[in-house]
mmCIF file of C-alpha atoms in Angstrom:
data_model
loop_
_atom_site.group_PDB
_atom_site.id
_atom_site.type_symbol
_atom_site.label_atom_id
_atom_site.label_comp_id
_atom_site.label_asym_id
_atom_site.label_seq_id
_atom_site.Cartn_x
_atom_site.Cartn_y
_atom_site.Cartn_z
ATOM 1 C CA MET A 183 -20.928 13.573 -23.037
ATOM 2 C CA THR A 184 -22.480 12.365 -19.778
ATOM 3 C CA ILE A 185 -25.244 14.154 -17.875
ATOM 4 C CA LEU A 186 -24.823 13.555 -14.156
ATOM 5 C CA PRO A 187 -27.574 13.764 -11.540
ATOM 6 C CA PRO A 188 -27.294 16.443 -8.835
ATOM 7 C CA SER A 189 -25.191 15.448 -5.844
ATOM 8 C CA THR A 190 -26.833 14.673 -2.518
ATOM 9 C CA PHE A 191 -26.429 16.854 0.565
ATOM 10 C CA ILE A 192 -24.046 14.335 2.170
ATOM 11 C CA GLN A 193 -21.929 14.236 -0.999
ATOM 12 C CA GLN A 194 -21.706 18.021 -1.021
ATOM 13 C CA ILE A 195 -20.560 18.059 2.614
ATOM 14 C CA LEU A 196 -17.912 15.394 1.980
ATOM 15 C CA GLU A 197 -16.667 17.120 -1.170
ATOM 16 C CA LEU A 198 -16.516 20.471 0.631
ATOM 17 C CA ILE A 199 -14.425 18.941 3.436
ATOM 18 C CA SER A 200 -12.123 17.381 0.836
ATOM 19 C CA THR A 201 -11.681 20.690 -0.999
ATOM 20 C CA ILE A 202 -10.970 22.643 2.200
ATOM 21 C CA ALA A 203 -8.427 20.062 3.403
ATOM 22 C CA ASN A 204 -6.746 20.010 -0.010
ATOM 23 C CA LEU A 205 -6.481 23.812 -0.155
ATOM 24 C CA LEU A 206 -5.159 23.823 3.414
ATOM 25 C CA THR A 207 -2.436 21.394 2.333
ATOM 26 C CA LEU A 208 -1.563 23.636 -0.603
ATOM 27 C CA LEU A 209 -1.368 26.780 1.556
ATOM 28 C CA ILE A 210 0.784 25.113 4.228
ATOM 29 C CA SER A 211 3.052 23.596 1.568
ATOM 30 C CA LEU A 212 3.548 26.909 -0.215
ATOM 31 C CA TYR A 213 4.201 28.696 3.071
ATOM 32 C CA LEU A 214 6.842 26.173 4.143
ATOM 33 C CA LEU A 215 8.451 26.321 0.697
ATOM 34 C CA CYS A 216 8.631 30.110 0.980
ATOM 35 C CA VAL A 217 10.269 29.668 4.396
ATOM 36 C CA VAL A 218 12.968 27.471 2.861
ATOM 37 C CA ILE A 219 13.535 29.889 -0.027
ATOM 38 C CA TYR A 220 13.691 32.849 2.375
ATOM 39 C CA TYR A 221 16.248 31.129 4.576
ATOM 40 C CA PHE A 222 18.297 30.035 1.568
ATOM 41 C CA ILE A 223 18.412 33.573 0.137
ATOM 42 C CA HIS A 224 19.432 35.126 3.463
ATOM 43 C CA SER A 225 22.083 32.517 4.275
ATOM 44 C CA ASN A 226 25.763 32.961 3.523
ATOM 45 C CA SER A 227 27.410 31.102 0.658
ATOM 46 C CA ILE A 228 28.862 28.390 2.916
ATOM 47 C CA ARG A 229 25.479 27.587 4.423
ATOM 48 C CA ARG A 230 23.879 27.547 0.962
ATOM 49 C CA ARG A 231 26.388 24.964 -0.246
ATOM 50 C CA GLN A 232 25.717 22.872 2.854
ATOM 51 C CA ILE A 233 21.981 22.899 2.153
ATOM 52 C CA LEU A 234 22.453 22.017 -1.514
ATOM 53 C CA LYS A 235 24.790 19.136 -0.663
ATOM 54 C CA ASP A 236 22.609 17.695 2.105
ATOM 55 C CA MET A 237 20.803 14.735 0.543
ATOM 56 C CA SER A 238 18.293 14.369 3.382
ATOM 57 C CA ILE A 239 17.091 17.955 2.929
ATOM 58 C CA ARG A 240 16.924 17.580 -0.850
ATOM 59 C CA LEU A 241 14.857 14.398 -0.571
ATOM 60 C CA SER A 242 12.521 16.040 1.950
ATOM 61 C CA LEU A 243 12.044 19.037 -0.338
ATOM 62 C CA ASN A 244 11.326 16.620 -3.174
ATOM 63 C CA THR A 245 8.472 15.163 -1.089
ATOM 64 C CA HIS A 246 7.339 18.684 -0.269
ATOM 65 C CA CYS A 247 7.166 19.655 -3.947
ATOM 66 C CA LEU A 248 5.195 16.483 -4.716
ATOM 67 C CA LEU A 249 2.648 17.511 -2.071
ATOM 68 C CA ILE A 250 2.248 20.862 -3.827
ATOM 69 C CA ILE A 251 1.848 19.219 -7.251
ATOM 70 C CA ARG A 252 -0.608 16.690 -5.813
ATOM 71 C CA SER A 253 -2.775 19.437 -4.263
ATOM 72 C CA ILE A 254 -2.831 21.462 -7.489
ATOM 73 C CA LEU A 255 -3.745 18.424 -9.604
ATOM 74 C CA GLN A 256 -6.465 17.358 -7.172
ATOM 75 C CA PHE A 257 -7.961 20.850 -7.205
ATOM 76 C CA ILE A 258 -7.989 20.947 -11.020
ATOM 77 C CA ASP A 259 -9.176 17.395 -11.585
ATOM 78 C CA ILE A 260 -11.440 16.692 -8.582
ATOM 79 C CA ASP A 261 -12.314 19.772 -6.539
ATOM 80 C CA LEU A 262 -12.974 22.134 -9.434
ATOM 81 C CA ASN A 263 -15.337 19.670 -11.108
ATOM 82 C CA THR A 264 -17.269 19.041 -7.892
ATOM 83 C CA ILE A 265 -17.580 22.812 -7.430
ATOM 84 C CA LYS A 266 -18.958 23.106 -10.975
ATOM 85 C CA ARG A 267 -21.588 20.453 -10.294
ATOM 86 C CA ASN A 268 -22.538 21.472 -6.751
ATOM 87 C CA TYR A 269 -22.528 25.257 -7.004
ATOM 88 C CA LEU A 270 -22.635 26.177 -10.709
ATOM 89 C CA SER A 271 -25.256 23.554 -11.708
ATOM 90 C CA ILE A 272 -23.017 22.184 -14.476
ATOM 91 C CA GLN A 273 -24.027 18.561 -15.018
ATOM 92 C CA LYS A 274 -22.473 17.698 -18.399
ATOM 93 C CA PHE A 275 -19.058 16.065 -18.265
ATOM 94 C CA GLU A 276 -17.125 14.199 -20.937
ATOM 95 C CA ASN A 277 -15.253 10.900 -20.615
ATOM 96 C CA SER A 278 -12.460 12.198 -22.847
ATOM 97 C CA PHE A 279 -8.845 11.113 -23.138
ATOM 98 C CA ILE A 280 -7.785 14.360 -21.420
ATOM 99 C CA CYS A 281 -10.085 13.600 -18.490
ATOM 100 C CA ARG A 282 -8.707 10.077 -18.142
ATOM 101 C CA PHE A 283 -5.116 11.275 -18.559
ATOM 102 C CA ARG A 284 -5.577 13.853 -15.782
ATOM 103 C CA GLY A 285 -6.888 11.064 -13.573
ATOM 104 C CA TYR A 286 -3.798 9.000 -14.402
ATOM 105 C CA LEU A 287 -1.489 11.930 -13.571
ATOM 106 C CA LEU A 288 -3.140 12.477 -10.200
ATOM 107 C CA LEU A 289 -2.946 8.802 -9.231
ATOM 108 C CA SER A 290 0.683 8.641 -10.396
ATOM 109 C CA ILE A 291 1.650 11.660 -8.294
ATOM 110 C CA HIS A 292 -0.055 10.008 -5.315
ATOM 111 C CA ASN A 293 2.094 6.965 -5.973
ATOM 112 C CA CYS A 294 5.249 9.083 -6.329
ATOM 113 C CA LEU A 295 4.459 10.724 -2.996
ATOM 114 C CA TYR A 296 4.548 7.421 -1.122
ATOM 115 C CA TRP A 297 7.657 6.305 -3.002
ATOM 116 C CA SER A 298 9.379 9.579 -2.072
ATOM 117 C CA TYR A 299 9.228 8.461 1.558
ATOM 118 C CA THR A 300 10.628 5.121 0.471
ATOM 119 C CA ILE A 301 13.700 6.642 -1.165
ATOM 120 C CA GLN A 302 14.289 8.701 1.989
ATOM 121 C CA ALA A 303 14.295 5.450 3.958
ATOM 122 C CA VAL A 304 16.561 3.741 1.392
ATOM 123 C CA PHE A 305 19.036 6.642 1.570
ATOM 124 C CA ARG A 306 19.237 6.311 5.353
ATOM 125 C CA PHE A 307 19.484 2.529 5.022
ATOM 126 C CA ILE A 308 22.540 2.885 2.745
ATOM 127 C CA ARG A 309 24.093 5.463 5.075
ATOM 128 C CA VAL A 310 23.798 3.136 8.082
ATOM 129 C CA ILE A 311 24.432 -0.288 6.537
ATOM 130 C CA PHE A 312 27.059 0.818 3.988
ATOM 131 C CA PRO A 313 28.728 3.919 5.532
ATOM 132 C CA ASN A 314 31.728 3.644 3.190
ATOM 133 C CA TYR A 315 29.469 4.529 0.247
ATOM 134 C CA ILE A 316 27.897 7.588 1.840
ATOM 135 C CA SER A 317 29.917 10.006 -0.324
ATOM 136 C CA LEU A 318 28.389 8.430 -3.432
ATOM 137 C CA CYS A 319 24.881 8.825 -2.004
ATOM 138 C CA GLN A 320 25.435 12.552 -1.429
ATOM 139 C CA SER A 321 26.240 13.278 -5.074
ATOM 140 C CA THR A 322 23.925 14.985 -7.539
ATOM 141 C CA ILE A 323 23.968 11.870 -9.723
ATOM 142 C CA SER A 324 22.674 9.795 -6.806
ATOM 143 C CA PHE A 325 19.930 12.346 -6.193
ATOM 144 C CA CYS A 326 18.872 12.101 -9.842
ATOM 145 C CA ILE A 327 18.873 8.296 -9.582
ATOM 146 C CA PHE A 328 16.680 8.418 -6.468
ATOM 147 C CA ILE A 329 14.209 10.775 -8.156
ATOM 148 C CA SER A 330 14.195 8.654 -11.325
ATOM 149 C CA ILE A 331 13.338 5.552 -9.288
ATOM 150 C CA GLN A 332 10.553 7.452 -7.580
ATOM 151 C CA PHE A 333 8.963 8.602 -10.846
ATOM 152 C CA PHE A 334 9.507 5.213 -12.468
ATOM 153 C CA PHE A 335 7.476 3.453 -9.804
ATOM 154 C CA GLY A 336 5.020 6.344 -9.674
ATOM 155 C CA PHE A 337 4.162 6.589 -13.367
ATOM 156 C CA ILE A 338 5.219 3.327 -14.996
ATOM 157 C CA CYS A 339 3.548 1.146 -12.383
ATOM 158 C CA MET A 340 0.282 3.067 -12.781
ATOM 159 C CA PHE A 341 0.407 2.934 -16.578
ATOM 160 C CA PRO A 342 -1.269 -0.519 -16.870
ATOM 161 C CA ILE A 343 -4.208 0.838 -14.855
ATOM 162 C CA PHE A 344 -4.564 3.626 -17.422
ATOM 163 C CA ILE A 345 -3.975 1.713 -20.674
ATOM 164 C CA GLY A 346 -3.949 -2.023 -20.041
ATOM 165 C CA PHE A 347 -6.867 -2.413 -17.635
ATOM 166 C CA ASN A 348 -8.734 0.756 -18.744
ATOM 167 C CA ALA A 349 -9.728 1.243 -15.109
ATOM 168 C CA ILE A 350 -9.537 5.063 -15.178
ATOM 169 C CA TYR A 351 -12.631 6.732 -16.620
ATOM 170 C CA LEU A 352 -15.498 9.116 -15.826
ATOM 171 C CA LEU A 353 -17.220 7.441 -12.911
ATOM 172 C CA PRO A 354 -21.008 7.078 -12.729
ATOM 173 C CA ASN A 355 -22.477 9.903 -10.639
ATOM 174 C CA GLU A 356 -19.065 11.609 -10.342
ATOM 175 C CA PRO A 357 -17.804 14.617 -12.367
ATOM 176 C CA TYR A 358 -14.201 13.418 -12.655
ATOM 177 C CA CYS A 359 -12.109 10.566 -14.026
ATOM 178 C CA THR A 360 -10.284 8.272 -11.637
ATOM 179 C CA ALA A 361 -9.757 4.572 -10.917
ATOM 180 C CA SER A 362 -12.999 2.708 -10.305
ATOM 181 C CA TYR A 363 -13.429 0.719 -7.110
ATOM 182 C CA ASN A 364 -15.461 -1.939 -8.906
ATOM 183 C CA LYS A 365 -12.497 -2.877 -11.127
ATOM 184 C CA LEU A 366 -10.364 -5.750 -9.839
ATOM 185 C CA ALA A 367 -7.169 -4.042 -11.039
ATOM 186 C CA SER A 368 -7.944 -0.949 -8.968
ATOM 187 C CA LEU A 369 -8.532 -3.034 -5.843
ATOM 188 C CA THR A 370 -5.462 -5.274 -6.150
ATOM 189 C CA TYR A 371 -2.745 -4.009 -8.503
ATOM 190 C CA MET A 372 -2.868 -0.321 -7.549
ATOM 191 C CA PRO A 373 -2.752 -0.696 -3.712
ATOM 192 C CA ILE A 374 0.170 -3.123 -3.987
ATOM 193 C CA PHE A 375 2.380 -0.703 -5.949
ATOM 194 C CA ALA A 376 1.084 2.497 -4.347
ATOM 195 C CA PHE A 377 1.070 1.437 -0.704
ATOM 196 C CA VAL A 378 2.091 -2.133 0.170
ATOM 197 C CA LEU A 379 5.496 -2.127 -1.583
ATOM 198 C CA PRO A 380 6.585 1.335 -0.330
ATOM 199 C CA LEU A 381 5.530 0.547 3.242
ATOM 200 C CA SER A 382 7.207 -2.876 3.133
ATOM 201 C CA THR A 383 10.462 -1.324 1.885
ATOM 202 C CA ILE A 384 10.399 1.296 4.651
ATOM 203 C CA ALA A 385 9.714 -1.413 7.255
ATOM 204 C CA ILE A 386 12.642 -3.532 6.003
ATOM 205 C CA CYS A 387 14.982 -0.510 6.165
ATOM 206 C CA TYR A 388 13.741 0.193 9.696
ATOM 207 C CA LEU A 389 14.410 -3.368 10.871
ATOM 208 C CA CYS A 390 17.894 -3.461 9.318
ATOM 209 C CA ILE A 391 18.893 -0.137 10.875
ATOM 210 C CA ALA A 392 17.461 -1.210 14.246
ATOM 211 C CA TRP A 393 19.475 -4.439 14.123
ATOM 212 C CA LYS A 394 22.752 -2.711 13.255
ATOM 213 C CA THR A 395 22.227 0.072 15.802
ATOM 214 C CA ARG A 396 21.648 -2.387 18.638
ATOM 215 C CA HIS A 397 23.970 -5.282 17.828
ATOM 216 C CA ILE A 398 27.087 -3.841 16.197
ATOM 217 C CA THR A 399 29.729 -1.642 17.820
ATOM 218 C CA ILE A 400 29.963 1.568 15.827
ATOM 219 C CA ILE A 401 32.281 4.581 15.951
ATOM 220 C CA ARG A 402 30.646 7.288 18.094
ATOM 221 C CA PRO A 403 29.938 9.869 15.302
ATOM 222 C CA TYR A 404 28.366 7.132 13.182
ATOM 223 C CA GLN A 405 26.439 5.847 16.188
ATOM 224 C CA HIS A 406 24.773 9.212 16.756
ATOM 225 C CA ARG A 407 23.887 9.541 13.067
ATOM 226 C CA ASN A 408 22.570 5.980 12.884
ATOM 227 C CA ARG A 409 20.292 6.546 15.850
ATOM 228 C CA ARG A 410 18.985 9.688 14.197
ATOM 229 C CA ASP A 411 18.287 7.772 10.986
ATOM 230 C CA PHE A 412 16.563 5.077 13.047
ATOM 231 C CA LEU A 413 14.286 7.704 14.634
ATOM 232 C CA VAL A 414 13.545 9.294 11.253
ATOM 233 C CA ILE A 415 12.338 6.024 9.729
ATOM 234 C CA ARG A 416 10.326 5.245 12.849
ATOM 235 C CA ARG A 417 8.589 8.608 12.482
ATOM 236 C CA MET A 418 7.862 7.765 8.842
ATOM 237 C CA ILE A 419 6.171 4.550 9.921
ATOM 238 C CA LEU A 420 4.153 6.434 12.554
ATOM 239 C CA ILE A 421 3.003 8.950 9.932
ATOM 240 C CA ILE A 422 2.040 6.179 7.508
ATOM 241 C CA THR A 423 0.183 4.402 10.324
ATOM 242 C CA ALA A 424 -1.723 7.617 11.040
ATOM 243 C CA ILE A 425 -2.811 8.060 7.427
ATOM 244 C CA SER A 426 -3.781 4.388 7.311
ATOM 245 C CA MET A 427 -6.124 4.997 10.246
ATOM 246 C CA VAL A 428 -7.665 7.942 8.391
ATOM 247 C CA SER A 429 -8.324 5.616 5.426
ATOM 248 C CA LEU A 430 -10.155 3.054 7.592
ATOM 249 C CA PRO A 431 -13.665 4.418 6.803
ATOM 250 C CA LEU A 432 -13.062 3.819 3.092
ATOM 251 C CA LEU A 433 -11.727 0.295 3.699
ATOM 252 C CA ILE A 434 -14.715 -0.554 5.903
ATOM 253 C CA ASP A 435 -17.059 0.791 3.229
ATOM 254 C CA LEU A 436 -15.343 -1.361 0.604
ATOM 255 C CA PHE A 437 -15.507 -4.550 2.679
ATOM 256 C CA ILE A 438 -19.189 -4.003 3.482
ATOM 257 C CA HIS A 439 -20.526 -3.206 0.018
ATOM 258 C CA LEU A 440 -18.255 -4.809 -2.591
ATOM 259 C CA PRO A 441 -18.972 -8.463 -1.637
ATOM 260 C CA LYS A 442 -22.643 -7.671 -2.220
ATOM 261 C CA GLY A 443 -21.884 -6.315 -5.689
ATOM 262 C CA TYR A 444 -23.030 -2.871 -4.592
ATOM 263 C CA ILE A 445 -21.090 0.378 -4.896
ATOM 264 C CA ASP A 446 -21.776 2.880 -2.136
ATOM 265 C CA PRO A 447 -22.593 6.243 -3.805
ATOM 266 C CA TYR A 448 -20.509 7.998 -1.142
ATOM 267 C CA MET A 449 -17.471 5.743 -1.582
ATOM 268 C CA ASN A 450 -15.487 8.055 -3.874
ATOM 269 C CA SER A 451 -16.304 11.119 -1.781
ATOM 270 C CA ILE A 452 -15.115 9.300 1.351
ATOM 271 C CA GLY A 453 -11.963 8.279 -0.511
ATOM 272 C CA TRP A 454 -11.062 11.851 -1.469
ATOM 273 C CA VAL A 455 -11.812 13.146 2.031
ATOM 274 C CA SER A 456 -9.369 10.543 3.384
ATOM 275 C CA SER A 457 -6.794 11.468 0.735
ATOM 276 C CA SER A 458 -7.048 15.202 1.493
ATOM 277 C CA ILE A 459 -6.776 14.717 5.259
ATOM 278 C CA ASN A 460 -3.814 12.391 4.687
ATOM 279 C CA ALA A 461 -2.098 15.146 2.703
ATOM 280 C CA VAL A 462 -2.573 17.581 5.607
ATOM 281 C CA ILE A 463 -0.986 15.038 7.966
ATOM 282 C CA LEU A 464 1.923 14.486 5.565
ATOM 283 C CA VAL A 465 2.707 18.169 5.064
ATOM 284 C CA ILE A 466 2.541 18.942 8.800
ATOM 285 C CA GLY A 467 4.545 15.843 9.701
ATOM 286 C CA LEU A 468 7.302 16.327 7.115
ATOM 287 C CA PRO A 469 9.396 18.834 9.150
ATOM 288 C CA PHE A 470 9.151 16.592 12.211
ATOM 289 C CA ILE A 471 10.328 13.547 10.263
ATOM 290 C CA ASN A 472 13.581 15.195 9.172
ATOM 291 C CA PRO A 473 15.409 16.906 12.098
ATOM 292 C CA LYS A 474 17.548 18.965 9.703
ATOM 293 C CA LEU A 475 14.489 20.347 7.931
ATOM 294 C CA TYR A 476 12.894 21.183 11.280
ATOM 295 C CA GLU A 477 16.084 22.921 12.383
ATOM 296 C CA LEU A 478 16.074 24.908 9.146
ATOM 297 C CA PHE A 479 12.556 26.197 9.870
ATOM 298 C CA LYS A 480 13.568 27.118 13.427
ATOM 299 C CA ARG A 481 16.590 29.062 12.203
ATOM 300 C CA LYS A 482 14.461 30.982 9.749
ATOM 301 C CA THR A 483 12.053 31.923 12.569
ATOM 302 C CA ASN A 484 14.977 33.115 14.685
ATOM 303 C CA MET A 485 16.226 35.198 11.750
ATOM 304 C CA ILE A 486 12.848 36.956 11.564
ATOM 305 C CA HIS A 487 12.863 37.666 15.318
ATOM 306 C CA VAL A 488 16.389 39.078 15.156
ATOM 307 C CA GLN A 489 15.563 41.280 12.160
ATOM 308 C CA GLY A 490 12.385 42.461 13.892
#
């Protein structure tokens, strides 16, 4: 059992912003999911089969569901504990296995979220570079393989942080368990698997699709689809660039204080504010990344207007 000191005013402000942004992500995600369900229920059987068979929509909805899970886990593991300390004057928290396991789950879901964008890019890469295999990529088995790869990288790659390096624990002056910034494994191993590798894979897919679109003569229907896939991956990179810019304050804080052997007391609060704002950007940007998902939302809106 650890007795934590009261949080400072700045910490409370940062944690409040993080909680509000996280709840906003959850509300938007649930609303958009309800939109999809509503449209699916009110569509005819042919349109339902088309939606279920469309791999791009299924992969986008997979990312959408991960955003919902991520927001719920963050509220339970991070936001709820900061509310207890800041507003209910609860200062006793335990560095238990359950606490550390919840921290591992949250970090793993974060990792899965970034890898879900990667498998969307890989799917479009296969569709452009190997069009003869597109029927295989549209199958349910392929969808299960994509999701399995996503969760493998999400959970297995984070497992050494949890067990091997023991870098997830109840942080000093914080009421929750997560990866510590003063552990070398957290600063090197985790960013590589959670951010660098997914972004690098997306960038490689983007370059390959760009090369084929511009340098190889393609049948007109394929050409239109390839250009659309090219635009989708470019939008992914723009979204990832935007969330990287939001994370700059945390990176600057790390570079300033860690070489001095000093941990900024606001570092974790800044990190979760960045994470929550990033989630808002991801959930708003998701329909604009996938044209078919955006079109689905537009059709649902038109259905409501017609019924009204």
